[in-house]
Amino acid sequence: MKLLLRNIKQLLQVRDNSIDKVSGAEMKSLPLIENAWLLLKDGLITDYGPMSNMPDYQGFKTIDCTGKMVLPSWCDSHTHLVYAGNREQEFVDRINGLSYQEIAEKGGGIVNSAKTLQQTSEQDLYSQSAIRLEEILKQGTGAIEIKSGYGLTTEAELKILRVAKKLGENYPIKIKKTFLGAHAIPTEFKNNKDGYLDLVCGEMMQKISEEKLADYVDIFCEEGYFTVADTERVLEAGKKHGLSPKIHVNQFNAIGGVAAGVKHNALSVDHLEILNDDDISVLKGSNTMPVALPSCSYFLSIPYTPGRKIIDAGLPLALATDYNPGSTPSGNMNFVVATACIKIRLTPEEAINAATINGAYAMGLSASHGSITKGKVANVLITKKIPSYGFLPYAFGSNNIDQVILKGKTLE
Ligand SMILES: N=CN[C@@H](CCC(=O)O)C(=O)O
Ligand SMILES: [Zn+2]
């Protein structure tokens, strides 16, 4: 299967030499080729260049991209896409004055979603999640991480990860899976958090590693959920089961979770809405990717991750959706990129780097995704006719995507 894209107004995020991530001031640069062509063969990016140098390709299926931009598909490194039901009542409760924490204390929040999911069959959970996945494919996401964490029993946590695995087998998107058993303390363990962590680090991890259902381990390190000591315990247990850490930290309070993540060589530390100077210092010199989730800040009306400060400190930054029923019922990476520009003050170049190559890094996928590089997976977006790539975040409410190509095939 060969596909030739020609007359591309600008081919964006072209990296001749594969890089794993971009940091600090480098994030301001988005390498591109004007008036370009791109050849996709057998699901991979095979070659590209300016139209003036295009070889005389014959007999290939061709897409004319006059006036349109082409860029790598979005890499969404933080989602909880496999969940059951929704929580719009809590949304209304918040409008009427209750806080996210007050709702959780009243039995809403994560444990509410877990109750629903436990009563949902695997088939039904698959169908509900597939609808969301199909929507985000059309919105240009080509690689995604999906977490468990809305099960909170061994059976239900396994159910989520099996559904995530099946979605990866049935759709042309790369899915990385994360075990987030330590997402909340289930009602049955209300006064026995350690007992629940015994289950998470024991039976749950055992079964997950036997069935090879996860790549990463995660925990919600936050006041009222899990402490830094709990976090260290879960990350150490995960390591024994071959799961590297990617963790939820500093969403509402800075309690030292970032340092714990770095100490355990976490691939990413996510949320970071409340970030102090010590957290920034500890990230310097580490391999840990800070991940901002601006749609979550938007939806909950909480502070935005200080991404500007993170990048200005010379660090990398990735952007992801956090797609979940409680804090972010949206998996739209276009909105994330726009909101990062509008609210976090990232430039379009920084936001596109954060949502492609750095997102790929935060899933351990930068060797295969996140840039236009020979040999990488042929996952690209073709925009509508737009005046410049800055128009993508600028026209934040419009659908600027014309076509999506995943694994070298046009999405129908
Ligand atoms: N903060 C923890 N977990 C999810 C939201 C959970 C929920 O409210 O259902 C998040 O990443 O925002
Ligand atoms: Zn999350």
CSV table of C-alpha atoms and ligand atoms in Angstrom, one decimal:
chain,number,residue,atom,x,y,z
A,1,MET,CA,0.0,0.0,0.0
A,2,LYS,CA,1.6,3.3,-1.2
A,3,LEU,CA,0.2,6.8,-0.7
A,4,LEU,CA,1.7,10.0,-2.0
A,5,LEU,CA,0.7,13.4,-0.6
A,6,ARG,CA,1.8,16.2,-2.9
A,7,ASN,CA,1.6,20.0,-3.0
A,8,ILE,CA,1.6,20.2,0.8
A,9,LYS,CA,1.6,23.8,1.7
A,10,GLN,CA,3.8,23.1,4.8
A,11,LEU,CA,5.0,19.7,6.0
A,12,LEU,CA,5.3,20.2,9.8
A,13,GLN,CA,7.5,18.6,12.5
A,14,VAL,CA,10.0,17.2,10.1
A,15,ARG,CA,12.9,15.6,12.0
A,16,ASP,CA,15.4,13.9,9.7
A,17,ASN,CA,17.2,12.5,12.7
A,18,SER,CA,14.9,10.9,15.2
A,19,ILE,CA,14.9,12.7,18.5
A,20,ASP,CA,13.2,11.5,21.7
A,21,LYS,CA,11.9,14.8,22.9
A,22,VAL,CA,12.4,18.6,22.7
A,23,SER,CA,13.0,20.8,25.8
A,24,GLY,CA,13.2,24.4,26.8
A,25,ALA,CA,14.0,27.0,24.0
A,26,GLU,CA,14.2,24.2,21.4
A,27,MET,CA,10.4,23.9,21.7
A,28,LYS,CA,10.0,27.2,20.0
A,29,SER,CA,11.2,25.6,16.8
A,30,LEU,CA,9.0,23.5,14.5
A,31,PRO,CA,11.0,22.3,11.6
A,32,LEU,CA,9.1,22.3,8.3
A,33,ILE,CA,9.3,21.9,4.5
A,34,GLU,CA,7.4,24.4,2.3
A,35,ASN,CA,5.6,23.1,-0.7
A,36,ALA,CA,6.4,19.5,0.1
A,37,TRP,CA,5.6,15.9,-0.8
A,38,LEU,CA,5.3,12.9,1.6
A,39,LEU,CA,5.4,9.2,0.6
A,40,LEU,CA,3.8,6.6,2.9
A,41,LYS,CA,4.4,2.9,2.2
A,42,ASP,CA,3.4,-0.2,4.1
A,43,GLY,CA,2.2,1.8,7.0
A,44,LEU,CA,5.4,3.8,7.4
A,45,ILE,CA,6.8,7.2,6.4
A,46,THR,CA,9.2,6.3,3.6
A,47,ASP,CA,10.4,9.6,2.2
A,48,TYR,CA,9.6,13.3,1.8
A,49,GLY,CA,11.0,16.5,0.4
A,50,PRO,CA,10.2,19.7,-1.4
A,51,MET,CA,8.1,19.5,-4.6
A,52,SER,CA,11.0,20.8,-6.6
A,53,ASN,CA,12.9,17.5,-5.8
A,54,MET,CA,10.0,15.0,-6.1
A,55,PRO,CA,11.0,11.8,-8.0
A,56,ASP,CA,8.7,10.8,-10.8
A,57,TYR,CA,6.5,8.5,-8.8
A,58,GLN,CA,4.0,6.6,-11.0
A,59,GLY,CA,1.0,4.5,-10.1
A,60,PHE,CA,0.7,5.6,-6.5
A,61,LYS,CA,-2.6,6.6,-4.9
A,62,THR,CA,-2.1,10.4,-4.6
A,63,ILE,CA,-3.7,13.1,-2.4
A,64,ASP,CA,-3.4,16.7,-3.6
A,65,CYS,CA,-2.8,18.9,-0.5
A,66,THR,CA,-2.8,22.3,-2.1
A,67,GLY,CA,-3.3,24.9,0.6
A,68,LYS,CA,-3.2,22.3,3.3
A,69,MET,CA,-0.8,21.5,6.1
A,70,VAL,CA,0.4,18.0,7.0
A,71,LEU,CA,1.6,17.1,10.5
A,72,PRO,CA,2.1,14.0,12.6
A,73,SER,CA,-1.1,12.9,14.3
A,74,TRP,CA,-1.6,13.8,18.0
A,75,CYS,CA,0.0,11.7,20.7
A,76,ASP,CA,-2.2,11.7,23.7
A,77,SER,CA,-0.2,10.4,26.6
A,78,HIS,CA,-2.8,10.6,29.4
A,79,THR,CA,-6.4,9.3,29.2
A,80,HIS,CA,-8.9,7.2,31.1
A,81,LEU,CA,-10.9,6.6,27.9
A,82,VAL,CA,-12.3,3.2,29.1
A,83,TYR,CA,-15.0,4.1,31.6
A,84,ALA,CA,-18.7,3.4,32.1
A,85,GLY,CA,-21.5,5.9,32.1
A,86,ASN,CA,-21.0,9.6,32.7
A,87,ARG,CA,-21.1,12.1,35.6
A,88,GLU,CA,-23.0,15.1,34.3
A,89,GLN,CA,-25.0,15.3,37.6
A,90,GLU,CA,-21.7,16.2,39.4
A,91,PHE,CA,-21.0,18.8,36.7
A,92,VAL,CA,-24.3,20.4,37.6
A,93,ASP,CA,-23.5,20.1,41.3
A,94,ARG,CA,-20.3,22.0,40.7
A,95,ILE,CA,-22.1,24.7,38.8
A,96,ASN,CA,-24.3,25.0,41.9
A,97,GLY,CA,-21.3,25.5,44.1
A,98,LEU,CA,-19.9,22.2,45.3
A,99,SER,CA,-16.2,21.6,44.8
A,100,TYR,CA,-14.6,18.5,43.2
A,101,GLN,CA,-13.3,17.5,46.6
A,102,GLU,CA,-16.7,17.9,48.3
A,103,ILE,CA,-18.4,15.8,45.6
A,104,ALA,CA,-15.8,13.1,46.2
A,105,GLU,CA,-16.3,13.2,50.0
A,106,LYS,CA,-20.1,12.6,49.4
A,107,GLY,CA,-19.3,9.4,47.5
A,108,GLY,CA,-19.2,10.9,44.1
A,109,GLY,CA,-16.2,11.1,41.9
A,110,ILE,CA,-14.0,8.2,41.1
A,111,VAL,CA,-15.7,5.7,43.4
A,112,ASN,CA,-19.0,6.6,41.8
A,113,SER,CA,-17.6,5.8,38.3
A,114,ALA,CA,-16.1,2.6,39.7
A,115,LYS,CA,-19.5,1.4,41.0
A,116,THR,CA,-21.0,1.9,37.5
A,117,LEU,CA,-18.2,0.2,35.8
A,118,GLN,CA,-18.2,-2.8,38.1
A,119,GLN,CA,-21.9,-3.4,37.1
A,120,THR,CA,-21.1,-3.0,33.3
A,121,SER,CA,-20.3,-6.0,31.2
A,122,GLU,CA,-17.0,-6.2,29.4
A,123,GLN,CA,-18.8,-6.1,26.1
A,124,ASP,CA,-20.8,-3.0,27.0
A,125,LEU,CA,-17.7,-1.3,28.3
A,126,TYR,CA,-16.0,-2.0,25.1
A,127,SER,CA,-18.9,-0.6,23.0
A,128,GLN,CA,-19.1,2.6,25.1
A,129,SER,CA,-15.3,3.1,24.9
A,130,ALA,CA,-15.2,2.3,21.2
A,131,ILE,CA,-17.6,5.2,20.5
A,132,ARG,CA,-15.2,7.6,22.3
A,133,LEU,CA,-12.1,6.1,20.5
A,134,GLU,CA,-13.8,6.5,17.1
A,135,GLU,CA,-14.5,10.2,17.8
A,136,ILE,CA,-10.9,11.0,18.8
A,137,LEU,CA,-9.5,9.1,15.8
A,138,LYS,CA,-11.4,11.6,13.6
A,139,GLN,CA,-10.0,14.4,15.8
A,140,GLY,CA,-6.5,13.4,14.8
A,141,THR,CA,-5.2,11.3,17.7
A,142,GLY,CA,-3.0,8.5,16.4
A,143,ALA,CA,-1.4,7.2,19.6
A,144,ILE,CA,-2.9,7.1,23.1
A,145,GLU,CA,-2.3,5.9,26.6
A,146,ILE,CA,-5.3,4.4,28.5
A,147,LYS,CA,-5.4,3.9,32.2
A,148,SER,CA,-7.4,1.6,34.4
A,149,GLY,CA,-8.5,3.0,37.7
A,150,TYR,CA,-12.3,3.1,37.4
A,151,GLY,CA,-12.6,-0.5,38.5
A,152,LEU,CA,-11.0,-0.6,42.0
A,153,THR,CA,-11.6,-4.4,42.3
A,154,THR,CA,-9.3,-7.0,40.7
A,155,GLU,CA,-12.0,-8.1,38.3
A,156,ALA,CA,-13.0,-4.6,37.2
A,157,GLU,CA,-9.4,-3.4,36.8
A,158,LEU,CA,-8.6,-6.3,34.6
A,159,LYS,CA,-11.8,-5.7,32.7
A,160,ILE,CA,-10.7,-2.2,31.8
A,161,LEU,CA,-7.3,-3.2,30.7
A,162,ARG,CA,-8.7,-6.1,28.6
A,163,VAL,CA,-11.0,-3.6,26.9
A,164,ALA,CA,-8.1,-1.3,26.2
A,165,LYS,CA,-6.1,-4.1,24.8
A,166,LYS,CA,-9.0,-5.2,22.5
A,167,LEU,CA,-9.4,-1.6,21.3
A,168,GLY,CA,-5.7,-1.6,20.3
A,169,GLU,CA,-6.3,-4.8,18.3
A,170,ASN,CA,-9.3,-3.6,16.5
A,171,TYR,CA,-8.5,0.0,15.7
A,172,PRO,CA,-5.5,1.5,13.8
A,173,ILE,CA,-4.2,3.4,16.8
A,174,LYS,CA,-1.3,2.6,19.1
A,175,ILE,CA,-2.5,2.1,22.6
A,176,LYS,CA,-0.3,2.0,25.7
A,177,LYS,CA,-1.9,0.7,28.9
A,178,THR,CA,-1.4,1.9,32.5
A,179,PHE,CA,-2.5,0.2,35.7
A,180,LEU,CA,-4.0,2.8,38.0
A,181,GLY,CA,-5.5,0.6,40.7
A,182,ALA,CA,-4.4,3.3,43.2
A,183,HIS,CA,-6.8,5.9,41.8
A,184,ALA,CA,-9.0,6.2,44.9
A,185,ILE,CA,-9.7,4.2,48.0
A,186,PRO,CA,-12.8,2.1,47.4
A,187,THR,CA,-15.7,2.3,49.9
A,188,GLU,CA,-15.1,-1.3,51.2
A,189,PHE,CA,-11.6,-0.2,52.2
A,190,LYS,CA,-12.6,3.3,53.5
A,191,ASN,CA,-10.8,2.7,56.8
A,192,ASN,CA,-8.2,0.3,55.5
A,193,LYS,CA,-6.1,2.0,52.8
A,194,ASP,CA,-3.1,-0.2,53.5
A,195,GLY,CA,-5.4,-3.3,52.9
A,196,TYR,CA,-6.4,-1.9,49.6
A,197,LEU,CA,-2.7,-1.2,48.7
A,198,ASP,CA,-1.9,-4.8,49.6
A,199,LEU,CA,-4.5,-5.8,47.0
A,200,VAL,CA,-3.1,-3.3,44.4
A,201,CYS,CA,0.5,-4.4,44.9
A,202,GLY,CA,-0.4,-8.1,45.3
A,203,GLU,CA,-3.2,-9.8,43.5
A,204,MET,CA,-3.9,-7.0,41.0
A,205,MET,CA,-0.4,-6.5,39.8
A,206,GLN,CA,0.3,-10.3,39.8
A,207,LYS,CA,-2.7,-10.9,37.5
A,208,ILE,CA,-2.0,-7.9,35.3
A,209,SER,CA,1.6,-9.0,34.7
A,210,GLU,CA,0.6,-12.6,34.1
A,211,GLU,CA,-1.8,-11.5,31.4
A,212,LYS,CA,0.7,-8.8,30.2
A,213,LEU,CA,-2.1,-6.2,30.4
A,214,ALA,CA,-0.1,-3.1,31.3
A,215,ASP,CA,3.0,-1.2,30.3
A,216,TYR,CA,3.0,1.4,33.2
A,217,VAL,CA,1.9,1.8,36.7
A,218,ASP,CA,0.2,5.0,38.0
A,219,ILE,CA,-1.1,6.4,41.3
A,220,PHE,CA,-3.1,9.5,42.3
A,221,CYS,CA,-0.7,11.1,44.8
A,222,GLU,CA,-2.9,13.7,46.4
A,223,GLU,CA,-4.3,14.8,49.8
A,224,GLY,CA,-7.3,12.6,50.5
A,225,TYR,CA,-6.1,9.9,48.1
A,226,PHE,CA,-2.6,8.5,48.3
A,227,THR,CA,0.5,9.8,50.2
A,228,VAL,CA,4.0,10.1,48.9
A,229,ALA,CA,4.9,7.0,51.0
A,230,ASP,CA,2.0,5.1,49.3
A,231,THR,CA,3.3,6.3,45.9
A,232,GLU,CA,6.8,5.0,46.6
A,233,ARG,CA,5.3,1.7,47.7
A,234,VAL,CA,3.2,1.3,44.6
A,235,LEU,CA,6.0,2.4,42.2
A,236,GLU,CA,8.4,-0.1,43.8
A,237,ALA,CA,5.9,-2.9,43.5
A,238,GLY,CA,5.2,-1.9,39.9
A,239,LYS,CA,8.9,-2.1,39.1
A,240,LYS,CA,9.0,-5.7,40.4
A,241,HIS,CA,6.2,-6.5,37.9
A,242,GLY,CA,7.9,-4.8,35.0
A,243,LEU,CA,5.7,-1.6,35.1
A,244,SER,CA,7.4,1.7,34.8
A,245,PRO,CA,5.8,4.7,36.5
A,246,LYS,CA,3.7,7.5,35.1
A,247,ILE,CA,1.9,9.3,37.9
A,248,HIS,CA,-0.8,11.8,38.8
A,249,VAL,CA,0.7,14.5,41.0
A,250,ASN,CA,0.2,18.1,42.1
A,251,GLN,CA,-3.3,18.4,40.8
A,252,PHE,CA,-4.6,20.2,44.0
A,253,ASN,CA,-1.6,20.2,46.3
A,254,ALA,CA,2.2,20.0,46.1
A,255,ILE,CA,3.0,17.2,48.6
A,256,GLY,CA,6.3,15.9,47.2
A,257,GLY,CA,5.0,13.6,44.6
A,258,VAL,CA,7.1,15.1,41.8
A,259,ALA,CA,10.3,14.2,43.7
A,260,ALA,CA,9.1,10.7,44.4
A,261,GLY,CA,8.3,10.3,40.6
A,262,VAL,CA,11.8,11.5,39.6
A,263,LYS,CA,13.4,9.3,42.3
A,264,HIS,CA,11.7,6.3,40.7
A,265,ASN,CA,12.6,7.5,37.2
A,266,ALA,CA,9.0,8.0,36.2
A,267,LEU,CA,8.5,8.4,32.5
A,268,SER,CA,6.1,11.3,33.2
A,269,VAL,CA,4.5,13.3,36.0
A,270,ASP,CA,1.1,14.5,35.0
A,271,HIS,CA,-1.3,17.3,36.1
A,272,LEU,CA,1.2,19.7,37.9
A,273,GLU,CA,-1.5,22.4,38.3
A,274,ILE,CA,0.1,23.4,41.6
A,275,LEU,CA,3.9,23.4,41.1
A,276,ASN,CA,6.5,24.9,43.3
A,277,ASP,CA,10.1,25.9,42.6
A,278,ASP,CA,11.5,22.7,44.3
A,279,ASP,CA,9.4,20.6,41.9
A,280,ILE,CA,10.8,22.4,38.9
A,281,SER,CA,14.4,22.0,40.3
A,282,VAL,CA,13.9,18.3,40.9
A,283,LEU,CA,12.7,17.8,37.3
A,284,LYS,CA,15.9,19.4,35.9
A,285,GLY,CA,18.4,16.8,34.8
A,286,SER,CA,15.8,14.0,35.0
A,287,ASN,CA,14.3,11.9,32.2
A,288,THR,CA,10.8,12.6,33.5
A,289,MET,CA,8.4,14.4,31.2
A,290,PRO,CA,6.1,17.0,32.8
A,291,VAL,CA,2.6,16.6,31.3
A,292,ALA,CA,0.0,19.4,31.4
A,293,LEU,CA,-3.7,18.6,31.0
A,294,PRO,CA,-5.3,22.0,30.1
A,295,SER,CA,-8.8,20.6,29.4
A,296,CYS,CA,-9.0,19.4,33.0
A,297,SER,CA,-8.1,22.9,34.3
A,298,TYR,CA,-10.7,24.3,31.9
A,299,PHE,CA,-13.5,21.9,33.0
A,300,LEU,CA,-12.9,22.1,36.8
A,301,SER,CA,-11.9,25.8,36.8
A,302,ILE,CA,-8.7,25.0,38.6
A,303,PRO,CA,-5.3,26.6,37.9
A,304,TYR,CA,-3.5,25.8,34.6
A,305,THR,CA,-0.2,24.0,34.8
A,306,PRO,CA,2.5,26.7,34.7
A,307,GLY,CA,3.8,25.3,31.4
A,308,ARG,CA,5.4,28.6,30.5
A,309,LYS,CA,7.5,28.5,33.6
A,310,ILE,CA,8.4,24.8,33.0
A,311,ILE,CA,9.6,25.5,29.4
A,312,ASP,CA,11.4,28.7,30.4
A,313,ALA,CA,13.3,26.6,33.0
A,314,GLY,CA,14.7,24.6,30.1
A,315,LEU,CA,12.4,21.6,30.7
A,316,PRO,CA,10.3,19.7,28.2
A,317,LEU,CA,6.5,19.7,28.3
A,318,ALA,CA,3.9,17.4,26.9
A,319,LEU,CA,0.2,18.1,26.5
A,320,ALA,CA,-2.5,15.4,26.9
A,321,THR,CA,-6.3,15.3,27.3
A,322,ASP,CA,-6.9,13.4,30.6
A,323,TYR,CA,-10.1,12.1,28.9
A,324,ASN,CA,-12.3,10.8,31.8
A,325,PRO,CA,-15.9,11.1,33.1
A,326,GLY,CA,-15.2,13.3,36.1
A,327,SER,CA,-12.6,16.0,35.4
A,328,THR,CA,-12.3,16.0,31.6
A,329,PRO,CA,-15.1,14.5,29.5
A,330,SER,CA,-13.3,15.4,26.3
A,331,GLY,CA,-10.5,13.7,24.3
A,332,ASN,CA,-10.1,16.4,21.8
A,333,MET,CA,-6.3,17.2,21.3
A,334,ASN,CA,-7.1,20.1,19.1
A,335,PHE,CA,-8.8,21.8,22.0
A,336,VAL,CA,-5.8,20.9,24.2
A,337,VAL,CA,-3.4,22.5,21.8
A,338,ALA,CA,-5.5,25.7,21.5
A,339,THR,CA,-6.1,26.0,25.3
A,340,ALA,CA,-2.3,25.5,25.9
A,341,CYS,CA,-1.7,28.5,23.7
A,342,ILE,CA,-4.6,30.6,25.0
A,343,LYS,CA,-4.3,29.9,28.7
A,344,ILE,CA,-0.7,28.6,29.3
A,345,ARG,CA,0.8,31.0,26.8
A,346,LEU,CA,2.6,28.4,24.7
A,347,THR,CA,3.4,29.4,21.2
A,348,PRO,CA,1.8,27.3,18.5
A,349,GLU,CA,5.3,25.7,17.8
A,350,GLU,CA,5.7,24.8,21.5
A,351,ALA,CA,2.1,23.4,21.7
A,352,ILE,CA,2.5,21.3,18.6
A,353,ASN,CA,5.9,19.9,19.9
A,354,ALA,CA,4.2,19.2,23.2
A,355,ALA,CA,1.3,17.4,21.6
A,356,THR,CA,3.4,15.3,19.1
A,357,ILE,CA,7.0,14.3,19.9
A,358,ASN,CA,6.8,15.0,23.6
A,359,GLY,CA,3.5,13.2,23.9
A,360,ALA,CA,5.1,10.3,22.2
A,361,TYR,CA,8.0,10.4,24.7
A,362,ALA,CA,5.6,10.3,27.6
A,363,MET,CA,4.3,6.9,26.2
A,364,GLY,CA,7.7,5.5,25.4
A,365,LEU,CA,6.8,5.9,21.7
A,366,SER,CA,9.2,8.6,20.4
A,367,ALA,CA,11.1,6.1,18.2
A,368,SER,CA,8.0,5.3,16.2
A,369,HIS,CA,5.6,8.3,16.6
A,370,GLY,CA,5.4,12.0,17.0
A,371,SER,CA,7.4,13.4,14.0
A,372,ILE,CA,7.8,13.2,10.3
A,373,THR,CA,10.8,10.9,10.2
A,374,LYS,CA,11.7,8.1,7.8
A,375,GLY,CA,10.7,4.7,9.2
A,376,LYS,CA,8.2,6.1,11.7
A,377,VAL,CA,4.5,5.0,11.6
A,378,ALA,CA,2.6,6.7,8.8
A,379,ASN,CA,0.2,8.6,11.1
A,380,VAL,CA,-0.5,12.1,9.8
A,381,LEU,CA,-3.2,14.8,9.7
A,382,ILE,CA,-4.1,16.8,6.7
A,383,THR,CA,-5.6,20.1,7.6
A,384,LYS,CA,-8.3,22.0,5.7
A,385,LYS,CA,-7.0,24.9,3.6
A,386,ILE,CA,-5.7,27.2,6.3
A,387,PRO,CA,-3.5,30.3,6.1
A,388,SER,CA,-0.8,29.2,8.6
A,389,TYR,CA,-0.3,26.5,11.3
A,390,GLY,CA,-0.9,29.2,13.9
A,391,PHE,CA,-4.5,29.1,12.6
A,392,LEU,CA,-5.0,25.7,14.3
A,393,PRO,CA,-5.0,27.0,17.9
A,394,TYR,CA,-6.3,30.4,16.8
A,395,ALA,CA,-9.5,29.1,15.3
A,396,PHE,CA,-10.0,27.0,18.5
A,397,GLY,CA,-13.7,26.1,18.0
A,398,SER,CA,-13.4,25.0,14.4
A,399,ASN,CA,-12.6,21.6,13.0
A,400,ASN,CA,-9.6,22.3,11.0
A,401,ILE,CA,-8.8,18.7,10.1
A,402,ASP,CA,-9.7,17.5,6.6
A,403,GLN,CA,-8.3,13.9,6.6
A,404,VAL,CA,-6.6,11.6,9.0
A,405,ILE,CA,-4.2,8.9,7.9
A,406,LEU,CA,-3.3,6.2,10.3
A,407,LYS,CA,-0.8,3.4,9.6
A,408,GLY,CA,-0.7,4.7,6.0
A,409,LYS,CA,-4.5,4.4,5.4
A,410,THR,CA,-7.0,7.1,5.2
A,411,LEU,CA,-9.6,7.0,8.0
A,412,GLU,CA,-13.0,6.5,6.5
B,1,LIG,N1,-7.3,13.2,39.3
B,1,LIG,C1,-7.4,12.0,39.2
B,1,LIG,N2,-8.0,11.3,38.2
B,1,LIG,C2,-8.7,11.9,37.1
B,1,LIG,C3,-10.1,12.3,37.4
B,1,LIG,C4,-10.9,11.4,38.1
B,1,LIG,C5,-12.4,11.6,38.2
B,1,LIG,O1,-12.8,12.7,38.6
B,1,LIG,O2,-13.1,10.7,37.8
B,1,LIG,C6,-7.9,13.0,36.5
B,1,LIG,O3,-6.7,12.7,36.1
B,1,LIG,O4,-8.3,14.1,36.5
B,2,ZN,ZN,-5.8,11.5,34.8
